[in-house]
GROMACS .gro file of C-alpha atoms in nm:
model
  402
    1MET     CA    1  10.387  17.793  -2.302
    2ALA     CA    2  10.503  17.684  -2.647
    3SER     CA    3  10.678  17.384  -2.502
    4LEU     CA    4  10.369  17.285  -2.309
    5LEU     CA    5  10.152  17.292  -2.622
    6HIS     CA    6  10.410  17.116  -2.838
    7SER     CA    7  10.281  16.790  -2.987
    8PRO     CA    8  10.483  16.485  -2.888
    9SER     CA    9  10.691  16.311  -3.152
   10PRO     CA   10  10.587  15.970  -3.292
   11SER     CA   11  10.870  15.801  -3.103
   12THR     CA   12  10.742  15.952  -2.783
   13LEU     CA   13  10.390  15.824  -2.856
   14THR     CA   14  10.531  15.481  -2.929
   15SER     CA   15  10.716  15.478  -2.600
   16ARG     CA   16  10.404  15.586  -2.412
   17SER     CA   17  10.195  15.315  -2.572
   18SER     CA   18  10.455  15.052  -2.489
   19LEU     CA   19  10.466  15.175  -2.130
   20CYS     CA   20  10.087  15.155  -2.096
   21ALA     CA   21  10.092  14.810  -2.248
   22ARG     CA   22  10.358  14.706  -1.998
   23ARG     CA   23  10.157  14.842  -1.708
   24PHE     CA   24   9.834  14.665  -1.792
   25ALA     CA   25   9.958  14.339  -1.939
   26PRO     CA   26   9.731  14.053  -1.813
   27ASN     CA   27  10.023  13.833  -1.716
   28GLU     CA   28  10.202  14.096  -1.507
   29SER     CA   29  10.096  14.260  -1.182
   30PRO     CA   30  10.066  14.638  -1.208
   31SER     CA   31  10.192  14.670  -0.848
   32ARG     CA   32  10.550  14.643  -0.971
   33LEU     CA   33  10.539  15.010  -1.061
   34PRO     CA   34  10.481  15.265  -0.786
   35VAL     CA   35  10.134  15.414  -0.804
   36ARG     CA   36  10.265  15.764  -0.744
   37ASN     CA   37  10.456  15.738  -1.079
   38GLY     CA   38  10.163  15.611  -1.278
   39THR     CA   39  10.114  15.759  -1.629
   40LYS     CA   40   9.792  15.939  -1.721
   41CYS     CA   41   9.680  15.994  -2.079
   42ASN     CA   42   9.592  16.358  -2.025
   43ILE     CA   43   9.929  16.482  -1.895
   44VAL     CA   44  10.040  16.819  -2.022
   45GLU     CA   45  10.419  16.784  -2.007
   46PRO     CA   46  10.575  16.496  -2.203
   47LEU     CA   47  10.769  16.237  -2.010
   48LYS     CA   48  11.146  16.270  -2.029
   49PHE     CA   49  11.265  15.950  -2.195
   50GLU     CA   50  11.615  15.869  -2.307
   51ASN     CA   51  11.667  15.681  -2.632
   52GLY     CA   52  11.296  15.603  -2.649
   53LYS     CA   53  11.298  15.418  -2.309
   54PRO     CA   54  11.123  15.515  -1.987
   55SER     CA   55  11.335  15.671  -1.713
   56ASP     CA   56  11.500  15.432  -1.467
   57ILE     CA   57  11.291  15.582  -1.188
   58LEU     CA   58  10.971  15.456  -1.350
   59LEU     CA   59  11.101  15.098  -1.366
   60ARG     CA   60  11.200  15.069  -0.998
   61SER     CA   61  11.015  14.803  -0.805
   62GLU     CA   62  11.125  14.924  -0.459
   63PRO     CA   63  10.947  15.209  -0.282
   64ILE     CA   64  11.077  15.556  -0.357
   65VAL     CA   65  11.169  15.766  -0.055
   66PRO     CA   66  11.006  16.110  -0.059
   67ARG     CA   67  11.240  16.401  -0.104
   68PHE     CA   68  11.181  16.547   0.241
   69ILE     CA   69  11.343  16.245   0.414
   70THR     CA   70  11.617  16.162   0.166
   71SER     CA   71  11.905  16.286   0.385
   72ASN     CA   72  12.110  16.013   0.555
   73ALA     CA   73  12.083  16.174   0.898
   74GLN     CA   74  11.705  16.176   0.882
   75LEU     CA   75  11.694  15.815   0.766
   76GLU     CA   76  11.923  15.708   1.054
   77ASN     CA   77  11.700  15.888   1.303
   78LEU     CA   78  11.396  15.706   1.168
   79VAL     CA   79  11.571  15.369   1.195
   80ASN     CA   80  11.690  15.436   1.549
   81LYS     CA   81  11.344  15.541   1.659
   82SER     CA   82  11.184  15.230   1.512
   83ASP     CA   83  11.437  15.007   1.689
   84THR     CA   84  11.348  15.140   2.037
   85ARG     CA   85  11.022  14.972   2.137
   86LEU     CA   86  11.047  15.052   2.508
   87ARG     CA   87  10.919  15.383   2.642
   88ILE     CA   88  10.918  15.513   3.001
   89PHE     CA   89  10.702  15.809   3.097
   90SER     CA   90  10.683  15.978   3.433
   91GLY     CA   91  10.387  16.137   3.604
   92SER     CA   92  10.422  16.435   3.832
   93ALA     CA   93  10.404  16.232   4.157
   94ASN     CA   94  10.769  16.117   4.173
   95PRO     CA   95  10.976  16.240   3.876
   96ALA     CA   96  11.306  16.192   4.063
   97LEU     CA   97  11.249  15.816   4.097
   98SER     CA   98  11.145  15.792   3.732
   99GLN     CA   99  11.466  15.965   3.626
  100GLU     CA  100  11.673  15.725   3.836
  101ILE     CA  101  11.496  15.426   3.677
  102ALA     CA  102  11.564  15.562   3.328
  103CYS     CA  103  11.931  15.624   3.412
  104TYR     CA  104  11.972  15.268   3.541
  105MET     CA  105  11.820  15.132   3.221
  106GLY     CA  106  12.028  15.359   2.999
  107LEU     CA  107  11.719  15.527   2.851
  108GLU     CA  108  11.569  15.872   2.844
  109LEU     CA  109  11.231  15.953   2.986
  110GLY     CA  110  10.962  16.000   2.724
  111LYS     CA  111  10.842  16.351   2.658
  112ILE     CA  112  10.499  16.413   2.806
  113LYS     CA  113  10.298  16.726   2.877
  114ILE     CA  114  10.094  16.733   3.198
  115LYS     CA  115   9.919  17.044   3.321
  116ARG     CA  116   9.623  17.154   3.530
  117PHE     CA  117   9.348  17.377   3.404
  118ALA     CA  118   9.217  17.664   3.617
  119ASP     CA  119   8.937  17.445   3.752
  120GLY     CA  120   9.178  17.166   3.849
  121GLU     CA  121   9.117  16.934   3.553
  122ILE     CA  122   9.419  16.739   3.433
  123TYR     CA  123   9.549  16.756   3.075
  124VAL     CA  124   9.791  16.496   2.938
  125GLN     CA  125   9.953  16.484   2.595
  126LEU     CA  126  10.234  16.255   2.479
  127GLN     CA  127  10.504  16.450   2.298
  128GLU     CA  128  10.635  16.151   2.101
  129SER     CA  129  10.495  15.852   1.918
  130VAL     CA  130  10.425  15.531   2.111
  131ARG     CA  131  10.257  15.338   1.832
  132GLY     CA  132  10.339  14.971   1.873
  133CYS     CA  133  10.564  15.038   2.175
  134ASP     CA  134  10.591  14.876   2.517
  135VAL     CA  135  10.506  15.169   2.746
  136PHE     CA  136  10.577  15.191   3.120
  137LEU     CA  137  10.410  15.471   3.318
  138VAL     CA  138  10.577  15.546   3.653
  139GLN     CA  139  10.327  15.708   3.889
  140PRO     CA  140  10.278  15.627   4.259
  141THR     CA  141   9.936  15.714   4.396
  142CYS     CA  142  10.080  15.888   4.700
  143PRO     CA  143   9.932  16.203   4.857
  144PRO     CA  144   9.751  16.380   4.707
  145ALA     CA  145   9.616  16.036   4.625
  146ASN     CA  146   9.312  16.139   4.422
  147GLU     CA  147   9.511  16.382   4.205
  148ASN     CA  148   9.786  16.132   4.131
  149LEU     CA  149   9.543  15.847   4.068
  150MET     CA  150   9.343  16.053   3.819
  151GLU     CA  151   9.662  16.161   3.647
  152LEU     CA  152   9.766  15.796   3.611
  153LEU     CA  153   9.430  15.705   3.458
  154ILE     CA  154   9.451  15.987   3.204
  155MET     CA  155   9.809  15.890   3.115
  156ILE     CA  156   9.695  15.533   3.051
  157ASP     CA  157   9.408  15.656   2.835
  158ALA     CA  158   9.643  15.880   2.634
  159CYS     CA  159   9.875  15.586   2.563
  160ARG     CA  160   9.586  15.359   2.467
  161ARG     CA  161   9.449  15.616   2.221
  162ALA     CA  162   9.801  15.662   2.080
  163SER     CA  163   9.806  15.291   1.982
  164ALA     CA  164  10.063  15.169   2.235
  165LYS     CA  165  10.112  14.794   2.209
  166ASN     CA  166  10.138  14.727   2.584
  167ILE     CA  167  10.078  14.965   2.874
  168THR     CA  168  10.226  14.884   3.216
  169ALA     CA  169  10.129  15.099   3.513
  170VAL     CA  170  10.436  15.112   3.739
  171ILE     CA  171  10.291  15.201   4.080
  172PRO     CA  172  10.570  15.207   4.341
  173TYR     CA  173  10.312  15.294   4.606
  174PHE     CA  174   9.956  15.172   4.553
  175GLY     CA  175   9.715  15.400   4.736
  176TYR     CA  176   9.381  15.279   4.872
  177ALA     CA  177   9.545  14.940   4.935
  178ARG     CA  178   9.444  14.949   5.302
  179ALA     CA  179   9.076  14.942   5.207
  180ASP     CA  180   9.107  14.581   5.092
  181ARG     CA  181   8.824  14.420   5.291
  182LYS     CA  182   8.509  14.494   5.488
  183THR     CA  183   8.577  14.510   5.858
  184GLN     CA  184   8.236  14.663   5.932
  185GLY     CA  185   7.900  14.676   5.763
  186ARG     CA  186   7.832  14.913   5.472
  187GLU     CA  187   8.201  14.974   5.399
  188SER     CA  188   8.348  15.002   5.052
  189ILE     CA  189   8.641  14.799   4.921
  190ALA     CA  190   8.822  15.087   4.757
  191ALA     CA  191   9.122  14.876   4.653
  192LYS     CA  192   8.903  14.673   4.418
  193LEU     CA  193   8.743  14.990   4.281
  194VAL     CA  194   9.082  15.144   4.202
  195ALA     CA  195   9.196  14.819   4.040
  196ASN     CA  196   8.890  14.827   3.815
  197LEU     CA  197   8.957  15.189   3.720
  198ILE     CA  198   9.316  15.114   3.618
  199THR     CA  199   9.205  14.812   3.416
  200GLU     CA  200   8.920  14.991   3.241
  201ALA     CA  201   9.144  15.287   3.157
  202GLY     CA  202   9.345  15.052   2.935
  203ALA     CA  203   9.641  14.919   3.135
  204ASN     CA  204   9.761  14.573   3.028
  205ARG     CA  205   9.980  14.508   3.332
  206VAL     CA  206  10.057  14.650   3.675
  207LEU     CA  207  10.396  14.661   3.846
  208ALA     CA  208  10.363  14.739   4.218
  209CYS     CA  209  10.606  14.748   4.507
  210ASP     CA  210  10.522  14.611   4.854
  211LEU     CA  211  10.143  14.602   4.843
  212HIS     CA  212   9.976  14.640   5.180
  213SER     CA  213   9.826  14.293   5.150
  214GLY     CA  214   9.875  14.009   4.907
  215GLN     CA  215   9.509  13.978   4.817
  216SER     CA  216   9.524  14.316   4.642
  217MET     CA  217   9.683  14.137   4.345
  218GLY     CA  218   9.363  13.938   4.304
  219TYR     CA  219   9.159  14.255   4.262
  220PHE     CA  220   9.314  14.314   3.920
  221ASP     CA  221   9.185  14.133   3.614
  222ILE     CA  222   9.522  14.188   3.445
  223PRO     CA  223   9.869  14.049   3.533
  224VAL     CA  224  10.034  14.202   3.840
  225ASP     CA  225  10.409  14.191   3.904
  226HIS     CA  226  10.466  14.238   4.277
  227VAL     CA  227  10.820  14.325   4.386
  228TYR     CA  228  10.948  14.372   4.738
  229GLY     CA  229  11.180  14.636   4.879
  230GLN     CA  230  11.348  14.381   5.108
  231PRO     CA  231  11.661  14.331   4.894
  232VAL     CA  232  11.741  14.702   4.914
  233ILE     CA  233  11.686  14.717   5.290
  234LEU     CA  234  11.875  14.392   5.356
  235ASP     CA  235  12.176  14.516   5.163
  236TYR     CA  236  12.183  14.829   5.376
  237LEU     CA  237  12.139  14.633   5.698
  238ALA     CA  238  12.428  14.405   5.600
  239SER     CA  239  12.651  14.712   5.590
  240LYS     CA  240  12.579  14.782   5.957
  241THR     CA  241  12.806  14.627   6.217
  242ILE     CA  242  12.534  14.446   6.408
  243CYS     CA  243  12.600  14.102   6.551
  244SER     CA  244  12.342  13.852   6.429
  245ASP     CA  245  12.307  13.711   6.781
  246ASP     CA  246  12.193  14.053   6.907
  247LEU     CA  247  11.932  14.100   6.638
  248VAL     CA  248  11.556  14.048   6.670
  249VAL     CA  249  11.296  14.128   6.405
  250VAL     CA  250  10.975  14.286   6.534
  251SER     CA  251  10.638  14.301   6.362
  252PRO     CA  252  10.449  14.616   6.471
  253ASP     CA  253  10.116  14.433   6.445
  254VAL     CA  254   9.974  14.087   6.395
  255GLY     CA  255   9.891  14.159   6.029
  256GLY     CA  256  10.258  14.207   5.946
  257VAL     CA  257  10.384  13.879   6.093
  258ALA     CA  258  10.430  13.713   5.753
  259ARG     CA  259  10.633  14.010   5.627
  260ALA     CA  260  10.849  14.015   5.941
  261ARG     CA  261  10.902  13.637   5.930
  262ALA     CA  262  11.023  13.654   5.568
  263PHE     CA  263  11.257  13.937   5.666
  264ALA     CA  264  11.391  13.740   5.963
  265LYS     CA  265  11.465  13.438   5.741
  266LYS     CA  266  11.694  13.651   5.528
  267LEU     CA  267  11.885  13.745   5.845
  268SER     CA  268  12.000  13.393   5.928
  269ASP     CA  269  11.666  13.303   6.087
  270ALA     CA  270  11.676  13.584   6.341
  271PRO     CA  271  11.425  13.556   6.630
  272LEU     CA  272  11.085  13.716   6.586
  273ALA     CA  273  10.878  13.933   6.819
  274ILE     CA  274  10.524  14.063   6.773
  275VAL     CA  275  10.361  14.377   6.908
  276ASP     CA  276   9.995  14.316   6.989
  277LYS     CA  277   9.782  14.626   6.943
  278ARG     CA  278   9.417  14.716   6.951
  279ARG     CA  279   9.292  14.983   6.711
  280HIS     CA  280   8.999  15.200   6.818
  281GLY     CA  281   8.972  15.400   6.499
  282HIS     CA  282   9.149  15.494   6.176
  283ASN     CA  283   9.507  15.615   6.238
  284VAL     CA  284   9.456  15.553   6.611
  285ALA     CA  285   9.644  15.261   6.771
  286GLU     CA  286   9.685  15.141   7.127
  287VAL     CA  287   9.962  14.896   7.212
  288MET     CA  288   9.869  14.621   7.456
  289ASN     CA  289  10.165  14.384   7.500
  290LEU     CA  290  10.473  14.227   7.341
  291ILE     CA  291  10.512  13.868   7.232
  292GLY     CA  292  10.880  13.769   7.236
  293ASP     CA  293  11.205  13.862   7.406
  294VAL     CA  294  11.392  14.181   7.314
  295LYS     CA  295  11.588  14.249   7.631
  296GLY     CA  296  11.940  14.372   7.557
  297LYS     CA  297  11.895  14.322   7.182
  298VAL     CA  298  11.879  14.540   6.872
  299ALA     CA  299  11.516  14.546   6.762
  300VAL     CA  300  11.440  14.593   6.392
  301MET     CA  301  11.078  14.691   6.328
  302VAL     CA  302  10.962  14.604   5.976
  303ASP     CA  303  10.649  14.744   5.815
  304ASP     CA  304  10.526  14.820   5.465
  305MET     CA  305  10.439  15.186   5.529
  306ILE     CA  306  10.462  15.463   5.785
  307ASP     CA  307  10.162  15.696   5.775
  308THR     CA  308  10.113  15.891   6.098
  309ALA     CA  309  10.377  15.673   6.274
  310GLY     CA  310  10.135  15.603   6.559
  311THR     CA  311  10.170  15.226   6.542
  312ILE     CA  312  10.545  15.212   6.502
  313SER     CA  313  10.623  15.482   6.761
  314LYS     CA  314  10.410  15.320   7.030
  315GLY     CA  315  10.568  14.988   6.944
  316ALA     CA  316  10.915  15.142   6.980
  317ALA     CA  317  10.821  15.284   7.321
  318LEU     CA  318  10.708  14.938   7.430
  319LEU     CA  319  11.035  14.784   7.305
  320HIS     CA  320  11.238  15.028   7.512
  321GLN     CA  321  11.026  14.943   7.816
  322GLU     CA  322  11.100  14.574   7.759
  323GLY     CA  323  11.476  14.639   7.756
  324ALA     CA  324  11.566  14.674   7.388
  325ARG     CA  325  11.911  14.830   7.344
  326GLU     CA  326  11.842  15.001   7.010
  327VAL     CA  327  11.536  15.025   6.785
  328TYR     CA  328  11.557  15.050   6.406
  329ALA     CA  329  11.253  15.115   6.187
  330PHE     CA  330  11.244  14.977   5.832
  331SER     CA  331  10.960  15.073   5.598
  332THR     CA  332  10.918  15.075   5.222
  333HIS     CA  333  10.663  15.355   5.189
  334ALA     CA  334  10.704  15.683   5.377
  335VAL     CA  335  10.360  15.844   5.364
  336PHE     CA  336  10.452  16.069   5.660
  337SER     CA  337  10.116  16.225   5.740
  338PRO     CA  338  10.128  16.470   6.035
  339PRO     CA  339  10.239  16.423   6.309
  340ALA     CA  340  10.469  16.146   6.180
  341ILE     CA  341  10.786  16.357   6.172
  342GLU     CA  342  10.749  16.464   6.536
  343ARG     CA  343  10.697  16.105   6.649
  344LEU     CA  344  10.984  15.961   6.446
  345SER     CA  345  11.234  16.228   6.550
  346SER     CA  346  11.147  16.210   6.920
  347GLY     CA  347  11.448  15.991   7.006
  348LEU     CA  348  11.272  15.653   7.014
  349PHE     CA  349  11.453  15.530   6.703
  350HIS     CA  350  11.824  15.491   6.647
  351GLU     CA  351  11.757  15.509   6.273
  352VAL     CA  352  11.452  15.521   6.043
  353ILE     CA  353  11.520  15.358   5.704
  354ILE     CA  354  11.277  15.411   5.416
  355THR     CA  355  11.282  15.391   5.035
  356ASN     CA  356  11.202  15.655   4.774
  357THR     CA  357  10.880  15.500   4.642
  358ILE     CA  358  10.719  15.818   4.778
  359PRO     CA  359  10.909  16.147   4.754
  360VAL     CA  360  11.001  16.299   5.090
  361ALA     CA  361  10.965  16.674   5.116
  362GLU     CA  362  11.276  16.862   5.222
  363GLN     CA  363  11.112  16.991   5.538
  364ASN     CA  364  11.035  16.632   5.645
  365TYR     CA  365  11.398  16.525   5.675
  366PHE     CA  366  11.537  16.466   6.024
  367PRO     CA  367  11.877  16.341   6.149
  368GLN     CA  368  11.774  15.977   6.202
  369LEU     CA  369  11.621  15.941   5.853
  370THR     CA  370  11.790  15.734   5.581
  371VAL     CA  371  11.640  15.711   5.231
  372LEU     CA  372  11.730  15.418   5.004
  373SER     CA  373  11.656  15.401   4.632
  374VAL     CA  374  11.451  15.127   4.466
  375ALA     CA  375  11.532  15.255   4.115
  376ASN     CA  376  11.764  14.963   4.034
  377LEU     CA  377  11.507  14.714   4.162
  378LEU     CA  378  11.225  14.860   3.952
  379GLY     CA  379  11.451  14.913   3.651
  380GLU     CA  380  11.565  14.551   3.654
  381THR     CA  381  11.204  14.437   3.684
  382ILE     CA  382  11.097  14.655   3.391
  383TRP     CA  383  11.370  14.503   3.175
  384ARG     CA  384  11.259  14.152   3.270
  385VAL     CA  385  10.893  14.229   3.201
  386HIS     CA  386  10.984  14.384   2.867
  387ASP     CA  387  11.203  14.088   2.769
  388ASP     CA  388  10.952  13.830   2.904
  389CYS     CA  389  11.208  13.699   3.153
  390SER     CA  390  11.153  13.546   3.494
  391GLY     CA  391  11.263  13.707   3.818
  392GLY     CA  392  11.375  13.377   3.968
  393ILE     CA  393  11.737  13.400   3.853
  394GLU     CA  394  12.014  13.500   4.092
  395PRO     CA  395  12.098  13.761   4.201
  396TYR     CA  396  11.740  13.882   4.155
  397CYS     CA  397  11.563  13.584   4.306
  398SER     CA  398  11.396  13.810   4.562
  399LEU     CA  399  11.236  14.038   4.305
  400GLY     CA  400  10.905  13.865   4.363
  401ILE     CA  401  10.811  13.831   3.994
  402ASP     CA  402  10.758  13.503   3.812
   0.00000   0.00000   0.00000
């Protein structure tokens, strides 16, 4: 206590007065000295000067690092974190695909906590900072569609409130896309409603794969990057030993003619056939006739999704009746609602090729099923969106982004 009550020496008082004069000189900015080291007149302990001069710490113009982060390892961690401005988070709908995307990009998935309360409400909390980051949320709105859609919206809201710079909703499978128009009176256009929900939640961009119809992009008031699963399927088909002269591409309905024609062009302008069907209700299809020649050929049916497999299985039966030698089914999205597995594994198809935009349950696998990954396709697109690059450069000219 005696040292605390000891009166400072005259030299110490002189040094203090010169310091105060230096701090408040009219021709010098006081910001040159850190505020946290400012001198107060009513301090109890005298400042430790050497030879009547202030300590070197007081005269530093650069910021002083607090003691709790002075270690080199901690400083390196802070620098490395600030350098990484790209974050990828996965919802609970398809974590395997998200992990594959992150592995392709050489990144780790962001830490996120998602849980359900007892009443079914969804809780989302980011376990790491995303302030100023470019965030990509991978979450298909596959069954259960309402649960996964709500989870995506809450994830977007969490990122927005955490001050993310850009939020991109990566939706490998966009649910409600089939409700894209009014075919009867007093119907809702659910695709537009879902687009509004995603936009209002705070998403700045949407990355979708093989939308059911092109006009769904126009329902969003934010940029939409639409990629196609065709490159993945074409690469696999090229590995098959099928003569191009024996190949015919088949559209399972009139609405998919544009998709089938684009697919046929990639196969050296293969001939095209169309299955004409009449639908009497939702998930109920009746095949009427076939437009085109498939006799003695390998028929490749191309569609964007397989739900109950009613359309594609009846089309395959018609192709066999018309003399097709083998029937392959190519689809990007495997919704596989009952009784799809029974229909697909009934022997009508030589092979059923799908992608992993929607996870396939283990009990839904059957011998003719082949699952291809779109992780590289989506990962390359994410890099190009993050770097503001175009998708029109070979070998990714078929990415579908511009």
